[in-house]
Tab-separated table of N, CA, C and O in Angstrom:
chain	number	residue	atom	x	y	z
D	1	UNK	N	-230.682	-70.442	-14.757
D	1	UNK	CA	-231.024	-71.651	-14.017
D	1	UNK	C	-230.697	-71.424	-12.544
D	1	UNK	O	-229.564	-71.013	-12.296
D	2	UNK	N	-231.637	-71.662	-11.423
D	2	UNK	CA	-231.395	-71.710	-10.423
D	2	UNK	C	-231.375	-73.118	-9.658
D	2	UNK	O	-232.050	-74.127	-9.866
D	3	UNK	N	-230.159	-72.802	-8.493
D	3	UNK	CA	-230.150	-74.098	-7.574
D	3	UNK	C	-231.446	-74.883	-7.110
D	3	UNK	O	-232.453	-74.231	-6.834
D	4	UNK	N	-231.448	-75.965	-7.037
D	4	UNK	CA	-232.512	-76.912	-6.334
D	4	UNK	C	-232.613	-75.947	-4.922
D	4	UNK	O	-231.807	-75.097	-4.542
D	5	UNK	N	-233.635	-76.296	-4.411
D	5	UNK	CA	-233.462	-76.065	-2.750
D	5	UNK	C	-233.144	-77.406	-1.724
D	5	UNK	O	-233.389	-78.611	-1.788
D	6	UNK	N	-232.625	-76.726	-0.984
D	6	UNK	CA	-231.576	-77.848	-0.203
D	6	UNK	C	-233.115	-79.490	0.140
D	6	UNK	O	-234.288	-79.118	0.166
D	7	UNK	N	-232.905	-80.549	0.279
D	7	UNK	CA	-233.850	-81.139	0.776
D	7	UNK	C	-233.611	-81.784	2.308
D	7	UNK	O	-234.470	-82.250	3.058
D	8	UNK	N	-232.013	-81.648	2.551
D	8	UNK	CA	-231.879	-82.135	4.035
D	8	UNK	C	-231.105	-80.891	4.660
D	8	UNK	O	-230.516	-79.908	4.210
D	9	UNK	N	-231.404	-81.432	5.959
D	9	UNK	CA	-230.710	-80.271	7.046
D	9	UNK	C	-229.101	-80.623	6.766
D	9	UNK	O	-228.404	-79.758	7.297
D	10	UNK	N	-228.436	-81.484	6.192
D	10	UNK	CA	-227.335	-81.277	5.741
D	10	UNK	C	-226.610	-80.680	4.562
D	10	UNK	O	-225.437	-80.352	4.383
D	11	UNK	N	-227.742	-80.644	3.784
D	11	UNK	CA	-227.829	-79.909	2.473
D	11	UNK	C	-227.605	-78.802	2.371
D	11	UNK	O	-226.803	-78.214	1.646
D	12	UNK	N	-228.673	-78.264	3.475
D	12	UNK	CA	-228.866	-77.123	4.258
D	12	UNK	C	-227.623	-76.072	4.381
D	12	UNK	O	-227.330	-74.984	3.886
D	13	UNK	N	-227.057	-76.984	5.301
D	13	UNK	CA	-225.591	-76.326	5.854
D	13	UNK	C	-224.523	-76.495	4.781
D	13	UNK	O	-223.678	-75.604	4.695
D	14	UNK	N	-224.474	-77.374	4.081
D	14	UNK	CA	-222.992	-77.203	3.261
D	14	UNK	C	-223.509	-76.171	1.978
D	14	UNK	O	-222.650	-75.716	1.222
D	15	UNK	N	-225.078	-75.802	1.762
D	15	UNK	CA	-225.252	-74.842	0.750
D	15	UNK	C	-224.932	-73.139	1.755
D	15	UNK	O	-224.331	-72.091	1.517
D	16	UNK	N	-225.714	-73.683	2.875
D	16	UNK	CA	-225.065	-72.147	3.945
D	16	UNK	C	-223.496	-71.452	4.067
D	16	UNK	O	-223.170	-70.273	4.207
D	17	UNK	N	-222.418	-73.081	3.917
D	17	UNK	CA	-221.064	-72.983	4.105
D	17	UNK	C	-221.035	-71.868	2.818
D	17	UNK	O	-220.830	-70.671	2.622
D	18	UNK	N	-221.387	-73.123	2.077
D	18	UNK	CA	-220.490	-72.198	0.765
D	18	UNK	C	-221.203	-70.533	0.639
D	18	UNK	O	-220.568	-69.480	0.692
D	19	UNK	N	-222.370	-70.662	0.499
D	19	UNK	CA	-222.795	-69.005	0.457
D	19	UNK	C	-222.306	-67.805	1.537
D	19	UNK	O	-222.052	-66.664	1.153
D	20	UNK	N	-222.180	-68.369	3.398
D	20	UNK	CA	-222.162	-67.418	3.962
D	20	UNK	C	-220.801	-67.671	4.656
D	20	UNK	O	-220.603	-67.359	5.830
D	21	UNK	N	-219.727	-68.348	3.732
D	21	UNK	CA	-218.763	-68.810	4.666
D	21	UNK	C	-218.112	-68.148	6.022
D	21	UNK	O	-217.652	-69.229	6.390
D	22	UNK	N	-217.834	-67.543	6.722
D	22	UNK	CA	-216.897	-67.442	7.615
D	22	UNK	C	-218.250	-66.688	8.615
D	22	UNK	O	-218.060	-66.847	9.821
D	23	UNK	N	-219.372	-66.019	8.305
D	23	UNK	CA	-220.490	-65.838	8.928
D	23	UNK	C	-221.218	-66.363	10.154
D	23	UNK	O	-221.866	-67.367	9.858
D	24	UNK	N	-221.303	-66.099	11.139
D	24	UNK	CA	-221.249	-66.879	12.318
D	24	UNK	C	-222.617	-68.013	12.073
D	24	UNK	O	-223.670	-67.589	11.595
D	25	UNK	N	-222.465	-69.328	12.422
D	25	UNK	CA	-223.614	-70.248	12.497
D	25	UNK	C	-223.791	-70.689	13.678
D	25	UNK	O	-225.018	-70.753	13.743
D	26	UNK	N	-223.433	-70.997	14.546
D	26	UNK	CA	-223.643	-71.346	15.781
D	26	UNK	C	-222.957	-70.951	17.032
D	26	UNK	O	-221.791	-71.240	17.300
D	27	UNK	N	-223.884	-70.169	17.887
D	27	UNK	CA	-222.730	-69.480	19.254
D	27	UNK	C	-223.290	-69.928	20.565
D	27	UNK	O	-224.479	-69.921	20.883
D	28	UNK	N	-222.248	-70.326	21.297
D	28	UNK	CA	-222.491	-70.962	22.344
D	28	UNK	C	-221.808	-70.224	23.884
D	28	UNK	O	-220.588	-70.079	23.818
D	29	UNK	N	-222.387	-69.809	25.077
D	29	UNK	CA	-221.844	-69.128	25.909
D	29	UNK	C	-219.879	-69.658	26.363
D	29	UNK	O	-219.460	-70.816	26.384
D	30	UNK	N	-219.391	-68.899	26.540
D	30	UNK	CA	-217.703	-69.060	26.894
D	30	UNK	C	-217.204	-69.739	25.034
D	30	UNK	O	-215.994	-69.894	24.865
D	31	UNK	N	-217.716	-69.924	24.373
D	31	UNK	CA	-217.252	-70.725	22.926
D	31	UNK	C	-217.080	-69.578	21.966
D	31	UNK	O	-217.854	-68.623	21.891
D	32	UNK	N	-215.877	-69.775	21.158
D	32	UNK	CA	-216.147	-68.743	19.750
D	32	UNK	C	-217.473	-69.132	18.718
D	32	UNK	O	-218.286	-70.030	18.500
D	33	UNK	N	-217.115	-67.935	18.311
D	33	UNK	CA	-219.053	-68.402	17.008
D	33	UNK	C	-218.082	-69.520	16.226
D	33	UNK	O	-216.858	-69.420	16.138
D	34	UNK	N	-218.545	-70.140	15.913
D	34	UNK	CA	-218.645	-71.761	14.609
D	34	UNK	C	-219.274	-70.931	13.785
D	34	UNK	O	-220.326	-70.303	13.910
D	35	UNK	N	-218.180	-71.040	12.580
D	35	UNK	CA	-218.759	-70.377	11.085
D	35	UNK	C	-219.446	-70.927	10.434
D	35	UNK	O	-219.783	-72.010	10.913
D	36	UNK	N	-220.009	-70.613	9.153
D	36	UNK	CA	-220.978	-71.353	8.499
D	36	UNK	C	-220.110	-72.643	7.823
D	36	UNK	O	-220.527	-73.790	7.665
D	37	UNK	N	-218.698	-72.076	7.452
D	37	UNK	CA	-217.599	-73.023	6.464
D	37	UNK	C	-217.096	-73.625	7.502
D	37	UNK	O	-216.568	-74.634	7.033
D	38	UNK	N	-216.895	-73.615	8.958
D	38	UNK	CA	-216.420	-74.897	9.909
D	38	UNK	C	-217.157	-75.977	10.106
D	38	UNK	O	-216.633	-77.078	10.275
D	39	UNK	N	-218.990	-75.715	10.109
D	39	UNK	CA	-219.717	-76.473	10.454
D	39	UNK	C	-220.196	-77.182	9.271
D	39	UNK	O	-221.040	-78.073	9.359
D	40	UNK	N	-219.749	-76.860	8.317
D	40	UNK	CA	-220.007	-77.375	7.247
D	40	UNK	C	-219.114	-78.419	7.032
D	40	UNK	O	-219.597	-79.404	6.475
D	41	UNK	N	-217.787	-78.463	7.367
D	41	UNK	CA	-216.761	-78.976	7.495
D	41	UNK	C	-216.981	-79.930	8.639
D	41	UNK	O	-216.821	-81.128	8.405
D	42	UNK	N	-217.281	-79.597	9.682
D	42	UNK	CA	-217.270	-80.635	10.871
D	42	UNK	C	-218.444	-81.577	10.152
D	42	UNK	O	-218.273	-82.786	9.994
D	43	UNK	N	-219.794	-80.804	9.687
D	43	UNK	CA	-220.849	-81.925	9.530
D	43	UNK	C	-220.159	-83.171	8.427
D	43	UNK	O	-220.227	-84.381	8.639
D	44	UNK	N	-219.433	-82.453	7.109
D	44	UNK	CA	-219.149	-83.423	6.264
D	44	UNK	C	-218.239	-84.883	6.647
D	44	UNK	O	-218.139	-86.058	6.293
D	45	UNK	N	-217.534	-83.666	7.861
D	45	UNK	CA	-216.239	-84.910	8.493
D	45	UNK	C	-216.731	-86.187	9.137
D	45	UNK	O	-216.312	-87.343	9.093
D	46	UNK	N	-217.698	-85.643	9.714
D	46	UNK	CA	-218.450	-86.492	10.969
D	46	UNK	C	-219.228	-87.517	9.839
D	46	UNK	O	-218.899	-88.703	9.855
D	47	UNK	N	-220.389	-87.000	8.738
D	47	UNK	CA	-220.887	-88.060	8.047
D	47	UNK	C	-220.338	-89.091	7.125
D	47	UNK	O	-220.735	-90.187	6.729
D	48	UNK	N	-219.020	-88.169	6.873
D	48	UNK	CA	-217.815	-89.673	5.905
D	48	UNK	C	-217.759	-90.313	7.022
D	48	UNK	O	-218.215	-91.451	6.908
D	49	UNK	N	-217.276	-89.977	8.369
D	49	UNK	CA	-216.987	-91.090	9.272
D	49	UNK	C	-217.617	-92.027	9.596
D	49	UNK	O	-217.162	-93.065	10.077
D	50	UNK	N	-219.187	-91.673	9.282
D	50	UNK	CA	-220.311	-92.404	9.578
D	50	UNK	C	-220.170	-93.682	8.493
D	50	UNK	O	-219.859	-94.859	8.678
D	51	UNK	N	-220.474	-93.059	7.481
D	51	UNK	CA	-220.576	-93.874	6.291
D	51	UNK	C	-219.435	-94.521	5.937
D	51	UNK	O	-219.584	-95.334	5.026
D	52	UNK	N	-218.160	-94.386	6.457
D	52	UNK	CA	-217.209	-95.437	6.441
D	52	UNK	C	-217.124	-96.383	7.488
D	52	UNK	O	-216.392	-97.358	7.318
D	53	UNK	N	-217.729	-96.260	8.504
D	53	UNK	CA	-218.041	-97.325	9.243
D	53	UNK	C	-219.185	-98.150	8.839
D	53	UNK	O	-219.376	-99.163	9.512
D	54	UNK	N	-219.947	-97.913	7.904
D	54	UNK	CA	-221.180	-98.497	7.657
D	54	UNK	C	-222.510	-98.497	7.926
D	54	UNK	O	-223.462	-99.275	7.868
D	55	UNK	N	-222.169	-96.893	8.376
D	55	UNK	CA	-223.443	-96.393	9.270
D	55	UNK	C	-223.849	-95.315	7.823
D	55	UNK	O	-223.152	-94.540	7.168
D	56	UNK	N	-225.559	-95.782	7.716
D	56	UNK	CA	-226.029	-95.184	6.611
D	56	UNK	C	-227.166	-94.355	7.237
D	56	UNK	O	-227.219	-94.080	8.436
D	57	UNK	N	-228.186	-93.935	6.196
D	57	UNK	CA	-229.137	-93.330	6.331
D	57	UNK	C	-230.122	-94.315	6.950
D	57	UNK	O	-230.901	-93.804	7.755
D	58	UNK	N	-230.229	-95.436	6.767
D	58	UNK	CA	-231.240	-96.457	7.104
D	58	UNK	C	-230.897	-96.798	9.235
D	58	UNK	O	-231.565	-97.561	9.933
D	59	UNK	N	-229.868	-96.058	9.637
D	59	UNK	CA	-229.570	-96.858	10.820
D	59	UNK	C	-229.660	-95.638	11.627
D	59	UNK	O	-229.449	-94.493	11.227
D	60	UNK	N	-230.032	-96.046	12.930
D	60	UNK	CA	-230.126	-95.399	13.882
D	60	UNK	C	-228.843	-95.225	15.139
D	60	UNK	O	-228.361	-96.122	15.831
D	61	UNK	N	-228.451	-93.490	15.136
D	61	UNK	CA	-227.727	-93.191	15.460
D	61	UNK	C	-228.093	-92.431	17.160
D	61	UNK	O	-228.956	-91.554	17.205
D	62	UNK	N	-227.444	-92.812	18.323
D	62	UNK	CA	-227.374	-91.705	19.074
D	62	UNK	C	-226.779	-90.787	19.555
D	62	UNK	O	-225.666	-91.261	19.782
D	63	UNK	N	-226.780	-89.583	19.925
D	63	UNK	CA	-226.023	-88.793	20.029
D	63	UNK	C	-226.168	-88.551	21.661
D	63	UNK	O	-227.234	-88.377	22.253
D	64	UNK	N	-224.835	-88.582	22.252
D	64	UNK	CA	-224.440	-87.890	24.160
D	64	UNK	C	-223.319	-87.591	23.922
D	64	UNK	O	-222.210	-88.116	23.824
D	65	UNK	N	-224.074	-86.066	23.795
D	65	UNK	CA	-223.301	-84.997	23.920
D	65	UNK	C	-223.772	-84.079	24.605
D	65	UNK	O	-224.971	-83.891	24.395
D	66	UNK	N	-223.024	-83.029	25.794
D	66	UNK	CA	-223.670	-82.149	26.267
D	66	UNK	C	-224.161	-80.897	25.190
D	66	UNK	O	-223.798	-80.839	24.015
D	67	UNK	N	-224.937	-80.058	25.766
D	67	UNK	CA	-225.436	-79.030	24.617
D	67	UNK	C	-224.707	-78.416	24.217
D	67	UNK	O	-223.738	-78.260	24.961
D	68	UNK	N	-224.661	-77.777	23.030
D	68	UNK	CA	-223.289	-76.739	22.903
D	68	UNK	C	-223.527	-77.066	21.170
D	68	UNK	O	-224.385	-77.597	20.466
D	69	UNK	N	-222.441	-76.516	21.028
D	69	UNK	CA	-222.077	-76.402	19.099
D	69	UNK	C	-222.062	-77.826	18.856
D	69	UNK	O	-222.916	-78.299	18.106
D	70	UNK	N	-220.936	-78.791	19.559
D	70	UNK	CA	-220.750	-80.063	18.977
D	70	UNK	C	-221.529	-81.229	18.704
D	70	UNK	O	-221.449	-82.163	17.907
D	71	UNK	N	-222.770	-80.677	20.155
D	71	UNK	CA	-223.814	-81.760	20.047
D	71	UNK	C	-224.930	-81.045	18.573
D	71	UNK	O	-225.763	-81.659	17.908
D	72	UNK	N	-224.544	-79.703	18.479
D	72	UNK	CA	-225.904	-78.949	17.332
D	72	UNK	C	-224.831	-80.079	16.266
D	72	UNK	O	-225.080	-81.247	15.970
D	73	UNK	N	-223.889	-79.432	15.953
D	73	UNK	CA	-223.152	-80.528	14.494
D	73	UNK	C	-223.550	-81.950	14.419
D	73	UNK	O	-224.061	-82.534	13.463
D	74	UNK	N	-223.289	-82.331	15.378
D	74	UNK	CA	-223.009	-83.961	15.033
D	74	UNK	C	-224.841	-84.222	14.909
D	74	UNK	O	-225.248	-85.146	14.203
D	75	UNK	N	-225.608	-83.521	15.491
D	75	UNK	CA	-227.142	-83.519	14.961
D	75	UNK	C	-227.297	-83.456	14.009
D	75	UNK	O	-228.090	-84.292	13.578
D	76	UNK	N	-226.728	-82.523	13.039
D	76	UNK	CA	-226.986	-81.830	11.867
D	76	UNK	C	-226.071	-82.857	10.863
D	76	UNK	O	-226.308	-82.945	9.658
D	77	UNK	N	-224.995	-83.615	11.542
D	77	UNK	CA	-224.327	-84.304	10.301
D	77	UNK	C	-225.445	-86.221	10.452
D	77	UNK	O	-225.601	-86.986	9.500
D	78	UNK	N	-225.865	-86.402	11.565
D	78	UNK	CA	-226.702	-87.435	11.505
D	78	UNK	C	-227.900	-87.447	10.704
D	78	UNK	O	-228.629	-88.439	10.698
């Protein structure tokens, strides 16, 4: 039996964490690489936070952040 394939870009990444963990996922000039298992971690952190405030899939979120890793995550956990 094989895995489903991921259906969201968050899916995405926490199936990337677990397969390519410590593997670089995102590099940004003067920044260390963000592993596949940090960003997987930041995305999950960031979307409980969401969803314990009451922010779901149905609501519209914005993101200002300058470019870099944190603004790619918090994209990827919205």
């Amino acid at each position: 039996m094989t895995d489903a394939p991921a259906q969201t870009v968050w899916q995405l990444i926490q199936d990337s964490a677990r397969r390519h963990g410590d593997a670089p996922a995102l590099l940004a000039p003067g920044r260390a690489p963000l592993s596949y298992a940090a960003l997987g971690r930041q995305t999950a952190r960031l979307a409980g936070r969401l969803l314990a405030a009451g922010i779901g899939p149905e609501h519209r979120v914005a993101v200002v952040l300058p470019n870099g890793q944190d603004m790619a995550a918090a994209f990827a956990a919205i």
